C-alpha positions as a Markdown table, in Angstrom:
| # | Residue | x | y | z |
|---|---|---|---|---|
| 1 | Unk | 30.7 | -29.8 | 58.1 |
| 2 | Unk | 30.8 | -26.6 | 60.1 |
| 3 | Unk | 27.7 | -24.5 | 60.2 |
| 4 | Unk | 29.3 | -21.5 | 61.9 |
| 5 | Unk | 28.0 | -18.2 | 60.6 |
| 6 | Unk | 30.1 | -15.1 | 60.4 |
| 7 | Unk | 28.7 | -11.7 | 61.1 |
| 8 | Unk | 28.8 | -9.8 | 57.8 |
| 9 | Unk | 31.1 | -6.8 | 58.5 |
| 10 | Unk | 31.0 | -3.4 | 57.1 |
| 11 | Unk | 32.7 | -3.2 | 53.7 |
| 12 | Unk | 36.2 | -2.0 | 54.2 |
| 13 | Unk | 36.4 | -0.9 | 50.5 |
| 14 | Unk | 36.1 | 2.8 | 51.3 |
| 15 | Unk | 39.5 | 2.7 | 53.0 |
| 16 | Unk | 42.8 | 3.4 | 51.3 |
| 17 | Unk | 44.5 | 0.9 | 49.0 |
| 18 | Unk | 41.2 | -1.0 | 48.4 |
| 19 | Unk | 41.1 | -3.3 | 45.4 |
| 20 | Unk | 37.3 | -3.5 | 45.3 |
| 21 | Unk | 36.3 | -1.6 | 42.2 |
| 22 | Unk | 37.4 | -1.4 | 38.6 |
| 23 | Unk | 34.2 | -0.1 | 37.1 |
| 24 | Unk | 33.3 | 0.4 | 33.4 |
| 25 | Unk | 30.1 | 0.4 | 31.5 |
| 26 | Unk | 29.9 | -3.4 | 31.0 |
| 27 | Unk | 31.6 | -5.0 | 34.0 |
| 28 | Unk | 32.4 | -3.9 | 37.5 |
| 29 | Unk | 35.2 | -6.0 | 38.9 |
| 30 | Unk | 35.6 | -6.5 | 42.6 |
| 31 | Unk | 38.8 | -8.2 | 43.7 |
| 32 | Unk | 38.7 | -9.2 | 47.4 |
| 33 | Unk | 41.5 | -8.0 | 49.6 |
| 34 | Unk | 42.9 | -10.0 | 52.5 |
| 35 | Unk | 40.6 | -8.0 | 54.8 |
| 36 | Unk | 37.6 | -8.9 | 52.7 |
| 37 | Unk | 38.6 | -12.5 | 52.6 |
| 38 | Unk | 38.9 | -12.8 | 56.4 |
| 39 | Unk | 35.5 | -11.2 | 56.9 |
| 40 | Unk | 33.8 | -13.0 | 54.0 |
| 41 | Unk | 30.4 | -14.5 | 54.9 |
| 42 | Unk | 29.5 | -18.1 | 54.3 |
| 43 | Unk | 27.0 | -18.5 | 51.5 |
| 44 | Unk | 24.0 | -20.6 | 52.4 |
| 45 | Unk | 20.3 | -20.6 | 51.6 |
| 46 | Unk | 19.2 | -18.5 | 54.5 |
| 47 | Unk | 18.2 | -14.8 | 54.6 |
| 48 | Unk | 20.4 | -12.0 | 53.4 |
| 49 | Unk | 21.6 | -14.1 | 50.4 |
| 50 | Unk | 22.2 | -11.1 | 48.2 |
| 51 | Unk | 24.3 | -9.5 | 50.9 |
| 52 | Unk | 26.5 | -12.6 | 51.0 |
| 53 | Unk | 26.7 | -12.9 | 47.2 |
| 54 | Unk | 27.7 | -9.3 | 46.4 |
| 55 | Unk | 30.0 | -8.8 | 49.4 |
| 56 | Unk | 32.0 | -6.7 | 49.9 |
| 57 | Unk | 29.4 | -4.5 | 48.1 |
| 58 | Unk | 26.2 | -3.8 | 49.9 |
| 59 | Unk | 22.8 | -4.8 | 48.5 |
| 60 | Unk | 21.8 | -1.2 | 48.2 |
| 61 | Unk | 24.8 | -0.4 | 46.1 |
| 62 | Unk | 24.1 | -3.4 | 44.0 |
| 63 | Unk | 20.5 | -2.6 | 43.4 |
| 64 | Unk | 21.1 | 1.1 | 42.8 |
| 65 | Unk | 24.2 | 1.0 | 40.6 |
| 66 | Unk | 24.5 | -2.5 | 39.1 |
| 67 | Unk | 21.2 | -4.3 | 38.9 |
| 68 | Unk | 19.9 | -4.4 | 35.3 |
| 69 | Unk | 22.7 | -1.9 | 34.3 |
| 70 | Unk | 26.0 | -3.9 | 34.2 |
| 71 | Unk | 27.7 | -7.1 | 35.3 |
| 72 | Unk | 29.4 | -7.5 | 38.6 |
| 73 | Unk | 32.2 | -10.0 | 39.2 |
| 74 | Unk | 33.5 | -10.8 | 42.7 |
| 75 | Unk | 36.9 | -12.6 | 42.4 |
| 76 | Unk | 39.7 | -13.7 | 44.7 |
| 77 | Unk | 37.0 | -14.9 | 47.1 |
| 78 | Unk | 37.8 | -17.8 | 49.5 |
| 79 | Unk | 36.7 | -21.1 | 48.2 |
| 80 | Unk | 35.7 | -22.0 | 51.8 |
| 81 | Unk | 32.6 | -19.7 | 51.7 |
| 82 | Unk | 30.9 | -22.3 | 49.5 |
| 83 | Unk | 31.7 | -25.4 | 51.6 |
| 84 | Unk | 28.4 | -25.4 | 53.5 |
| 85 | Unk | 26.3 | -25.0 | 50.4 |
| 86 | Unk | 28.2 | -27.7 | 48.6 |
| 87 | Unk | 28.2 | -30.1 | 51.5 |
| 88 | Unk | 24.6 | -29.8 | 52.6 |
| 89 | Unk | 22.7 | -29.1 | 49.4 |
| 90 | Unk | 24.9 | -30.2 | 46.5 |
| 91 | Unk | 26.1 | -33.7 | 47.6 |
| 92 | Unk | 29.7 | -32.6 | 47.7 |
| 93 | Unk | 29.6 | -32.1 | 43.9 |
| 94 | Unk | 29.1 | -35.8 | 43.3 |
| 95 | Unk | 28.0 | -35.6 | 39.7 |
| 96 | Unk | 26.0 | -38.9 | 39.8 |
| 97 | Unk | 24.0 | -37.7 | 42.8 |
| 98 | Unk | 23.4 | -34.3 | 41.2 |
| 99 | Unk | 22.0 | -36.1 | 38.1 |
| 100 | Unk | 19.9 | -38.4 | 40.2 |
| 101 | Unk | 18.3 | -35.5 | 42.1 |
| 102 | Unk | 17.7 | -33.2 | 39.2 |
| 103 | Unk | 14.2 | -32.0 | 38.3 |
| 104 | Unk | 15.1 | -31.9 | 34.6 |
| 105 | Unk | 13.1 | -34.4 | 32.5 |
| 106 | Unk | 16.0 | -34.6 | 30.1 |
| 107 | Unk | 19.7 | -33.6 | 30.5 |
| 108 | Unk | 21.6 | -31.7 | 27.9 |
| 109 | Unk | 25.0 | -33.1 | 26.9 |
| 110 | Unk | 27.6 | -31.1 | 24.9 |
| 111 | Unk | 30.0 | -33.1 | 22.8 |
| 112 | Unk | 32.3 | -32.3 | 19.9 |
| 113 | Unk | 31.4 | -33.7 | 16.5 |
| 114 | Unk | 33.7 | -34.8 | 13.7 |
| 115 | Unk | 34.3 | -31.2 | 12.7 |
| 116 | Unk | 35.4 | -30.4 | 16.3 |
| 117 | Unk | 32.2 | -28.3 | 16.7 |
| 118 | Unk | 30.3 | -28.6 | 20.0 |
| 119 | Unk | 26.7 | -30.0 | 19.6 |
| 120 | Unk | 24.0 | -30.5 | 22.2 |
| 121 | Unk | 21.8 | -33.5 | 22.6 |
| 122 | Unk | 19.1 | -34.4 | 25.2 |
| 123 | Unk | 19.6 | -37.6 | 27.2 |
| 124 | Unk | 18.1 | -39.5 | 30.1 |
| 125 | Unk | 20.0 | -39.7 | 33.4 |
| 126 | Unk | 21.8 | -42.9 | 32.7 |
| 127 | Unk | 22.9 | -42.0 | 29.2 |
| 128 | Unk | 24.0 | -38.5 | 30.4 |
| 129 | Unk | 26.2 | -40.0 | 33.1 |
| 130 | Unk | 27.8 | -42.4 | 30.6 |
| 131 | Unk | 28.4 | -39.5 | 28.2 |
| 132 | Unk | 29.9 | -37.4 | 31.0 |
| 133 | Unk | 32.3 | -40.3 | 31.9 |
| 134 | Unk | 33.4 | -40.3 | 28.2 |
| 135 | Unk | 34.2 | -36.6 | 28.2 |
| 136 | Unk | 30.9 | -34.7 | 27.6 |
| 137 | Unk | 29.8 | -31.6 | 29.4 |
| 138 | Unk | 26.3 | -31.5 | 31.0 |
| 139 | Unk | 23.6 | -29.0 | 31.8 |
| 140 | Unk | 20.6 | -29.7 | 34.0 |
| 141 | Unk | 18.5 | -28.2 | 36.8 |
| 142 | Unk | 19.8 | -28.3 | 40.4 |
| 143 | Unk | 17.9 | -30.4 | 43.0 |
| 144 | Unk | 14.4 | -29.0 | 43.6 |
| 145 | Unk | 15.0 | -28.3 | 47.3 |
| 146 | Unk | 18.0 | -26.0 | 46.9 |
| 147 | Unk | 16.5 | -24.4 | 43.8 |
| 148 | Unk | 13.4 | -23.3 | 45.8 |
| 149 | Unk | 15.4 | -22.0 | 48.6 |
| 150 | Unk | 17.9 | -20.0 | 46.5 |
| 151 | Unk | 15.2 | -18.6 | 44.2 |
| 152 | Unk | 13.1 | -17.5 | 47.2 |
| 153 | Unk | 16.1 | -16.0 | 49.0 |
| 154 | Unk | 17.1 | -14.0 | 45.9 |
| 155 | Unk | 13.5 | -12.9 | 45.4 |
| 156 | Unk | 13.4 | -11.6 | 49.0 |
| 157 | Unk | 16.8 | -9.9 | 48.8 |
| 158 | Unk | 15.9 | -8.1 | 45.5 |
| 159 | Unk | 12.4 | -7.1 | 46.8 |
| 160 | Unk | 10.5 | -8.7 | 43.9 |
| 161 | Unk | 7.6 | -9.6 | 46.2 |
| 162 | Unk | 4.5 | -10.5 | 44.1 |
| 163 | Unk | 6.6 | -10.4 | 40.9 |
| 164 | Unk | 8.6 | -13.4 | 42.0 |
| 165 | Unk | 5.7 | -15.9 | 41.5 |
| 166 | Unk | 3.3 | -17.0 | 38.8 |
| 167 | Unk | -0.4 | -16.8 | 39.5 |
| 168 | Unk | -0.2 | -20.5 | 40.6 |
| 169 | Unk | 2.3 | -19.6 | 43.3 |
| 170 | Unk | 5.2 | -21.3 | 41.5 |
| 171 | Unk | 8.5 | -19.3 | 41.7 |
| 172 | Unk | 9.6 | -17.4 | 38.6 |
| 173 | Unk | 13.1 | -18.7 | 38.4 |
| 174 | Unk | 15.3 | -21.8 | 38.2 |
| 175 | Unk | 18.8 | -22.9 | 39.2 |
| 176 | Unk | 20.9 | -24.6 | 36.6 |
| 177 | Unk | 23.9 | -26.8 | 37.1 |
| 178 | Unk | 26.8 | -26.7 | 34.6 |
| 179 | Unk | 29.2 | -29.6 | 34.7 |
| 180 | Unk | 31.8 | -28.6 | 32.2 |
| 181 | Unk | 34.8 | -30.5 | 30.8 |
| 182 | Unk | 38.1 | -28.6 | 30.2 |
| 183 | Unk | 37.9 | -26.9 | 26.8 |
| 184 | Unk | 34.1 | -26.7 | 26.6 |
| 185 | Unk | 32.9 | -23.5 | 25.1 |
| 186 | Unk | 29.5 | -21.9 | 25.1 |
| 187 | Unk | 29.6 | -19.4 | 22.3 |
| 188 | Unk | 28.2 | -15.9 | 22.2 |
| 189 | Unk | 24.5 | -15.5 | 23.2 |
| 190 | Unk | 22.3 | -13.6 | 25.6 |
| 191 | Unk | 19.5 | -14.5 | 28.0 |
| 192 | Unk | 16.3 | -12.9 | 29.1 |
| 193 | Unk | 16.8 | -13.6 | 32.8 |
| 194 | Unk | 18.8 | -11.9 | 35.6 |
| 195 | Unk | 21.7 | -14.3 | 36.2 |
| 196 | Unk | 23.6 | -15.0 | 39.5 |
| 197 | Unk | 26.5 | -17.4 | 38.9 |
| 198 | Unk | 28.5 | -19.2 | 41.6 |
| 199 | Unk | 31.7 | -21.0 | 40.6 |
| 200 | Unk | 31.9 | -24.1 | 42.7 |
| 201 | Unk | 35.0 | -25.8 | 41.4 |
| 202 | Unk | 37.5 | -25.4 | 38.5 |
| 203 | Unk | 37.7 | -22.2 | 36.5 |
| 204 | Unk | 35.8 | -20.5 | 33.6 |
| 205 | Unk | 36.7 | -17.5 | 31.5 |
| 206 | Unk | 33.7 | -15.2 | 30.8 |
| 207 | Unk | 33.6 | -12.7 | 28.0 |
| 208 | Unk | 30.9 | -10.0 | 28.3 |
| 209 | Unk | 29.7 | -7.4 | 25.8 |
| 210 | Unk | 26.9 | -4.9 | 25.4 |
| 211 | Unk | 27.5 | -4.5 | 21.6 |
| 212 | Unk | 24.1 | -4.8 | 19.9 |
| 213 | Unk | 22.5 | -5.5 | 23.3 |
| 214 | Unk | 18.7 | -5.6 | 23.8 |
| 215 | Unk | 17.5 | -3.8 | 27.0 |
| 216 | Unk | 15.0 | -5.9 | 29.0 |
| 217 | Unk | 14.5 | -8.6 | 26.3 |
| 218 | Unk | 11.5 | -10.9 | 26.5 |
| 219 | Unk | 13.4 | -13.8 | 24.9 |
| 220 | Unk | 17.0 | -14.8 | 24.7 |
| 221 | Unk | 19.2 | -14.9 | 21.5 |
| 222 | Unk | 21.1 | -18.2 | 21.1 |
| 223 | Unk | 22.7 | -18.3 | 17.6 |
| 224 | Unk | 25.1 | -21.0 | 19.0 |
| 225 | Unk | 22.3 | -23.3 | 19.8 |
| 226 | Unk | 19.2 | -22.5 | 17.8 |
| 227 | Unk | 17.7 | -23.9 | 14.6 |
| 228 | Unk | 16.6 | -21.7 | 11.8 |
| 229 | Unk | 13.0 | -21.5 | 13.1 |
| 230 | Unk | 14.0 | -20.6 | 16.6 |
| 231 | Unk | 16.5 | -18.0 | 15.4 |
| 232 | Unk | 13.8 | -16.5 | 13.2 |
| 233 | Unk | 11.4 | -16.1 | 16.1 |
| 234 | Unk | 14.1 | -14.6 | 18.3 |
| 235 | Unk | 14.9 | -12.0 | 15.6 |
| 236 | Unk | 11.3 | -11.0 | 15.2 |
| 237 | Unk | 10.9 | -10.4 | 18.9 |
| 238 | Unk | 14.1 | -8.4 | 19.3 |
| 239 | Unk | 13.3 | -6.2 | 16.3 |
| 240 | Unk | 10.1 | -5.0 | 18.0 |
| 241 | Unk | 12.3 | -2.9 | 20.3 |
| 242 | Unk | 15.3 | -2.5 | 17.9 |
| 243 | Unk | 14.4 | -2.7 | 14.2 |
| 244 | Unk | 18.1 | -2.8 | 13.3 |
| 245 | Unk | 18.9 | -5.8 | 15.6 |
| 246 | Unk | 20.9 | -8.6 | 14.0 |
| 247 | Unk | 23.4 | -11.2 | 15.1 |
| 248 | Unk | 27.0 | -10.2 | 14.3 |
| 249 | Unk | 30.5 | -10.9 | 15.5 |
| 250 | Unk | 31.4 | -9.3 | 18.9 |
| 251 | Unk | 34.5 | -7.1 | 18.6 |
| 252 | Unk | 34.7 | -5.3 | 22.0 |
| 253 | Unk | 34.2 | -7.2 | 25.2 |
| 254 | Unk | 35.4 | -7.5 | 28.8 |
| 255 | Unk | 36.9 | -10.7 | 30.2 |
| 256 | Unk | 36.9 | -12.1 | 33.7 |
| 257 | Unk | 38.1 | -15.5 | 35.1 |
| 258 | Unk | 36.0 | -17.1 | 37.8 |
| 259 | Unk | 37.6 | -19.6 | 40.1 |
| 260 | Unk | 36.0 | -21.6 | 43.0 |
| 261 | Unk | 34.3 | -19.1 | 45.3 |
| 262 | Unk | 33.8 | -16.4 | 42.7 |
| 263 | Unk | 30.5 | -14.8 | 41.9 |
| 264 | Unk | 29.1 | -13.2 | 38.8 |
| 265 | Unk | 25.9 | -11.2 | 38.1 |
| 266 | Unk | 25.0 | -10.1 | 34.6 |
| 267 | Unk | 21.7 | -8.6 | 33.4 |
| 268 | Unk | 19.3 | -9.8 | 30.7 |
| 269 | Unk | 20.3 | -8.9 | 27.2 |
| 270 | Unk | 24.1 | -8.9 | 27.8 |
| 271 | Unk | 26.0 | -11.0 | 25.3 |
| 272 | Unk | 28.4 | -13.5 | 26.9 |
| 273 | Unk | 30.7 | -16.4 | 26.0 |
| 274 | Unk | 32.0 | -19.0 | 28.5 |
| 275 | Unk | 35.1 | -21.2 | 28.2 |
| 276 | Unk | 36.1 | -23.9 | 30.7 |
| 277 | Unk | 39.8 | -23.5 | 31.2 |
| 278 | Unk | 42.7 | -25.3 | 33.0 |
| 279 | Unk | 40.5 | -28.1 | 34.4 |
| 280 | Unk | 36.9 | -29.5 | 34.7 |
| 281 | Unk | 34.4 | -27.1 | 36.3 |
| 282 | Unk | 31.1 | -27.1 | 38.1 |
| 283 | Unk | 29.0 | -24.0 | 38.6 |
| 284 | Unk | 25.4 | -23.1 | 39.3 |
| 285 | Unk | 23.4 | -20.3 | 37.9 |
| 286 | Unk | 20.3 | -18.7 | 39.6 |
| 287 | Unk | 18.1 | -17.4 | 36.8 |
| 288 | Unk | 15.4 | -15.0 | 37.9 |
| 289 | Unk | 12.5 | -14.2 | 35.6 |
| 290 | Unk | 10.3 | -11.7 | 37.6 |
| 291 | Unk | 7.0 | -10.4 | 36.2 |
| 292 | Unk | 7.2 | -7.3 | 34.1 |
| 293 | Unk | 5.1 | -4.1 | 34.4 |
| 294 | Unk | 3.4 | -5.1 | 31.2 |
| 295 | Unk | 2.5 | -8.5 | 32.7 |
| 296 | Unk | 0.9 | -6.7 | 35.7 |
| 297 | Unk | -1.1 | -4.2 | 33.7 |
| 298 | Unk | -2.2 | -6.6 | 31.0 |
| 299 | Unk | -3.4 | -9.2 | 33.5 |
| 300 | Unk | -5.3 | -6.5 | 35.4 |
| 301 | Unk | -6.9 | -5.0 | 32.3 |
| 302 | Unk | -7.8 | -8.5 | 31.0 |
| 303 | Unk | -9.5 | -9.2 | 34.4 |
| 304 | Unk | -11.4 | -5.9 | 34.1 |
| 305 | Unk | -12.5 | -6.7 | 30.5 |
| 306 | Unk | -13.9 | -10.1 | 31.5 |
| 307 | Unk | -15.9 | -8.5 | 34.2 |
| 308 | Unk | -17.0 | -5.2 | 32.6 |
| 309 | Unk | -18.8 | -6.5 | 29.5 |
| 310 | Unk | -19.8 | -10.0 | 28.4 |
| 311 | Unk | -18.9 | -9.1 | 24.8 |
| 312 | Unk | -15.2 | -9.4 | 25.7 |
| 313 | Unk | -15.7 | -13.0 | 26.6 |
| 314 | Unk | -17.4 | -13.8 | 23.3 |
| 315 | Unk | -15.6 | -16.1 | 20.9 |
| 316 | Unk | -14.4 | -14.5 | 17.8 |
| 317 | Unk | -16.4 | -15.8 | 14.8 |
| 318 | Unk | -18.6 | -14.9 | 11.8 |
| 319 | Unk | -16.1 | -12.3 | 10.5 |
| 320 | Unk | -18.0 | -11.6 | 7.4 |
| 321 | Unk | -15.9 | -8.6 | 6.3 |
| 322 | Unk | -12.9 | -6.5 | 7.5 |
| 323 | Unk | -15.2 | -3.5 | 7.9 |
| 324 | Unk | -17.7 | -5.2 | 10.2 |
| 325 | Unk | -15.0 | -6.8 | 12.3 |
| 326 | Unk | -13.2 | -3.4 | 12.7 |
| 327 | Unk | -16.5 | -1.7 | 13.6 |
| 328 | Unk | -17.1 | -4.3 | 16.3 |
| 329 | Unk | -13.6 | -3.9 | 17.6 |
| 330 | Unk | -13.9 | -0.1 | 17.7 |
| 331 | Unk | -17.0 | -0.3 | 19.8 |
| 332 | Unk | -15.3 | -2.6 | 22.3 |
| 333 | Unk | -12.2 | -0.3 | 22.4 |
| 334 | Unk | -14.4 | 2.7 | 23.2 |
| 335 | Unk | -15.9 | 0.8 | 26.2 |
| 336 | Unk | -12.4 | -0.3 | 27.3 |
| 337 | Unk | -11.1 | 3.3 | 27.2 |
| 338 | Unk | -13.8 | 4.3 | 29.7 |
| 339 | Unk | -13.0 | 1.4 | 32.0 |
| 340 | Unk | -9.2 | 1.8 | 31.9 |
| 341 | Unk | -9.6 | 5.6 | 32.3 |
| 342 | Unk | -11.1 | 5.1 | 35.7 |
| 343 | Unk | -8.3 | 2.8 | 36.9 |
| 344 | Unk | -5.5 | 4.0 | 39.1 |
| 345 | Unk | -2.2 | 2.6 | 40.4 |
| 346 | Unk | -4.0 | 1.7 | 43.6 |
| 347 | Unk | -6.1 | -0.9 | 41.6 |
| 348 | Unk | -3.0 | -2.7 | 40.4 |
| 349 | Unk | -0.7 | -2.4 | 43.4 |
| 350 | Unk | -2.5 | -3.0 | 46.7 |
| 351 | Unk | -0.3 | -2.8 | 49.9 |
| 352 | Unk | -0.3 | -6.5 | 50.6 |
| 353 | Unk | 1.5 | -7.1 | 47.3 |
| 354 | Unk | 4.5 | -5.1 | 48.3 |
| 355 | Unk | 6.7 | -5.4 | 51.4 |
| 356 | Unk | 5.4 | -8.8 | 52.4 |
| 357 | Unk | 6.3 | -12.4 | 51.5 |
| 358 | Unk | 3.2 | -13.9 | 53.1 |
| 359 | Unk | 1.3 | -16.3 | 50.7 |
| 360 | Unk | -2.0 | -15.2 | 49.3 |
| 361 | Unk | -4.9 | -15.9 | 51.6 |
| 362 | Unk | -8.6 | -16.6 | 51.5 |
| 363 | Unk | -10.4 | -13.9 | 53.7 |
| 364 | Unk | -13.6 | -14.8 | 55.4 |
| 365 | Unk | -15.7 | -11.6 | 56.2 |
| 366 | Unk | -18.2 | -12.1 | 59.0 |
| 367 | Unk | -20.1 | -10.2 | 61.6 |
| 368 | Unk | -19.3 | -12.7 | 64.3 |
| 369 | Unk | -16.2 | -13.1 | 66.4 |
| 370 | Unk | -16.8 | -16.9 | 66.6 |
| 371 | Unk | -14.9 | -18.8 | 64.0 |
| 372 | Unk | -17.5 | -21.6 | 64.1 |
| 373 | Unk | -19.7 | -19.8 | 61.7 |
| 374 | Unk | -17.1 | -20.3 | 59.0 |
| 375 | Unk | -16.7 | -24.0 | 59.6 |
| 376 | Unk | -19.7 | -25.2 | 61.5 |
| 377 | Unk | -19.5 | -28.6 | 60.0 |
| 378 | Unk | -16.1 | -29.3 | 61.5 |
| 379 | Unk | -16.8 | -31.7 | 64.4 |
| 380 | Unk | -13.3 | -31.5 | 65.8 |
| 381 | Unk | -13.4 | -27.7 | 66.0 |
| 382 | Unk | -10.0 | -27.5 | 64.1 |
| 383 | Unk | -8.7 | -23.9 | 63.6 |
| 384 | Unk | -8.7 | -22.8 | 60.0 |
| 385 | Unk | -5.4 | -23.2 | 58.1 |
| 386 | Unk | -3.0 | -20.2 | 57.9 |
| 387 | Unk | -4.1 | -19.3 | 54.3 |
| 388 | Unk | -7.7 | -18.7 | 55.6 |
| 389 | Unk | -7.9 | -15.4 | 57.3 |
| 390 | Unk | -10.9 | -13.7 | 59.1 |
| 391 | Unk | -12.0 | -10.1 | 59.2 |
| 392 | Unk | -14.6 | -9.1 | 61.8 |
| 393 | Unk | -16.9 | -6.3 | 60.6 |
| 394 | Unk | -19.3 | -4.0 | 62.4 |
| 395 | Unk | -21.9 | -1.3 | 61.7 |
| 396 | Unk | -19.2 | 1.3 | 60.9 |
| 397 | Unk | -16.9 | -0.8 | 58.9 |
| 398 | Unk | -16.1 | 0.7 | 55.4 |
| 399 | Unk | -14.6 | -1.3 | 52.5 |
| 400 | Unk | -13.1 | 0.0 | 49.3 |
| 401 | Unk | -13.5 | -2.7 | 46.7 |
| 402 | Unk | -10.5 | -2.9 | 44.4 |
| 403 | Unk | -11.7 | -2.9 | 40.7 |
| 404 | Unk | -9.6 | -6.1 | 40.2 |
| 405 | Unk | -11.0 | -7.9 | 43.3 |
| 406 | Unk | -13.7 | -10.5 | 43.4 |
| 407 | Unk | -16.3 | -10.4 | 46.2 |
| 408 | Unk | -18.6 | -13.4 | 46.6 |
| 409 | Unk | -21.1 | -14.4 | 49.2 |
| 410 | Unk | -20.2 | -17.4 | 51.3 |
| 411 | Unk | -22.1 | -20.6 | 50.4 |
| 412 | Unk | -22.2 | -24.1 | 51.8 |
| 413 | Unk | -19.7 | -25.1 | 49.1 |
| 414 | Unk | -17.1 | -22.5 | 50.2 |
| 415 | Unk | -17.7 | -23.5 | 53.9 |
| 416 | Unk | -17.0 | -27.1 | 53.0 |
| 417 | Unk | -13.7 | -26.1 | 51.2 |
| 418 | Unk | -12.6 | -24.2 | 54.3 |
| 419 | Unk | -13.4 | -27.2 | 56.5 |
| 420 | Unk | -11.6 | -29.6 | 54.2 |
| 421 | Unk | -8.5 | -27.4 | 54.3 |
| 422 | Unk | -8.6 | -27.3 | 58.1 |
| 423 | Unk | -8.7 | -31.1 | 58.3 |
| 424 | Unk | -5.8 | -31.5 | 55.9 |
| 425 | Unk | -3.7 | -29.2 | 58.2 |
């Protein structure tokens, strides 16, 4: 398989007779011209992934005009631009290998029941493959290695930075594989993720609508798939932002057909329906779930509450009356207002959180330039691992302690941890 990379050229769409844009409020269609196809970059898991996905648009145009506003479909793209991705990371679309390498504990299989209605069941790998051989469509996560690379690449391209990871360091996204049989239909629903779909083989007809849409939803809405309990929970959540929200038939929508090589982005909250047409199909979807501003602020305030007053850490109990419970709550809220009133944007967003993809680090503050003081028990004098950084301070060094930061004095236990990390490296 060739690994030759093409230089991504300037978009020729601004010239005359370009077919690049057919914009509307829901879907922006981009049909590649022959000039676009000849200059089309190969899609891989390396840097500049967004630039390759949205070509011939630019990442800036995408982020400024399309991201979280409307869908973007890039069609008439050369199928060859996916050859490297398919050959090196997706086992040549061998379904049995994809199933074998999935990280999903269970695989979803879609099959028609006696009433010709498509139902979903969860199966193990062996049963899922047998059902697929008998005509079922499958849905499962992509292999972990390509998932991590694609999610990280999209995170960098969209400048999510700290918002792309959970506090544990795990990436906030997943890559799903859809192995669909001809005629399979996923009925109207919407997701809470930002979705980047690549059509690898076959063809799918996508219908997209913003009727009764929810802006920035915190949960999806899946009437085609949910039980009564799940649907009830979804309705309650969506009516927080739209009291009149309800599930209804979609009357107005845009339609686009994706063939091998095509790309589609659509934002959270956009209703969509997908039909596998003409032949069997395989596609992958990169689902991004970055942190929200409310996540950032709530986590920071919770941290401050825990530290500012021991009463916030007290277990709720002995609620003898509504009046006494409210009085206690009111007292705490008055204290919280004082604490929050002193906080600034600088407390929540320190420079190292934005503009860098470096992992979080343990910082050792010392008055010595000799690293041995931080790992004096290390007989082999092994350098500290990359995640342990060192700041040398002097008599004139000044620190501003972030209100959300934790500063602790080094102890023998901490020193032992640093030494142990060094030895593992």
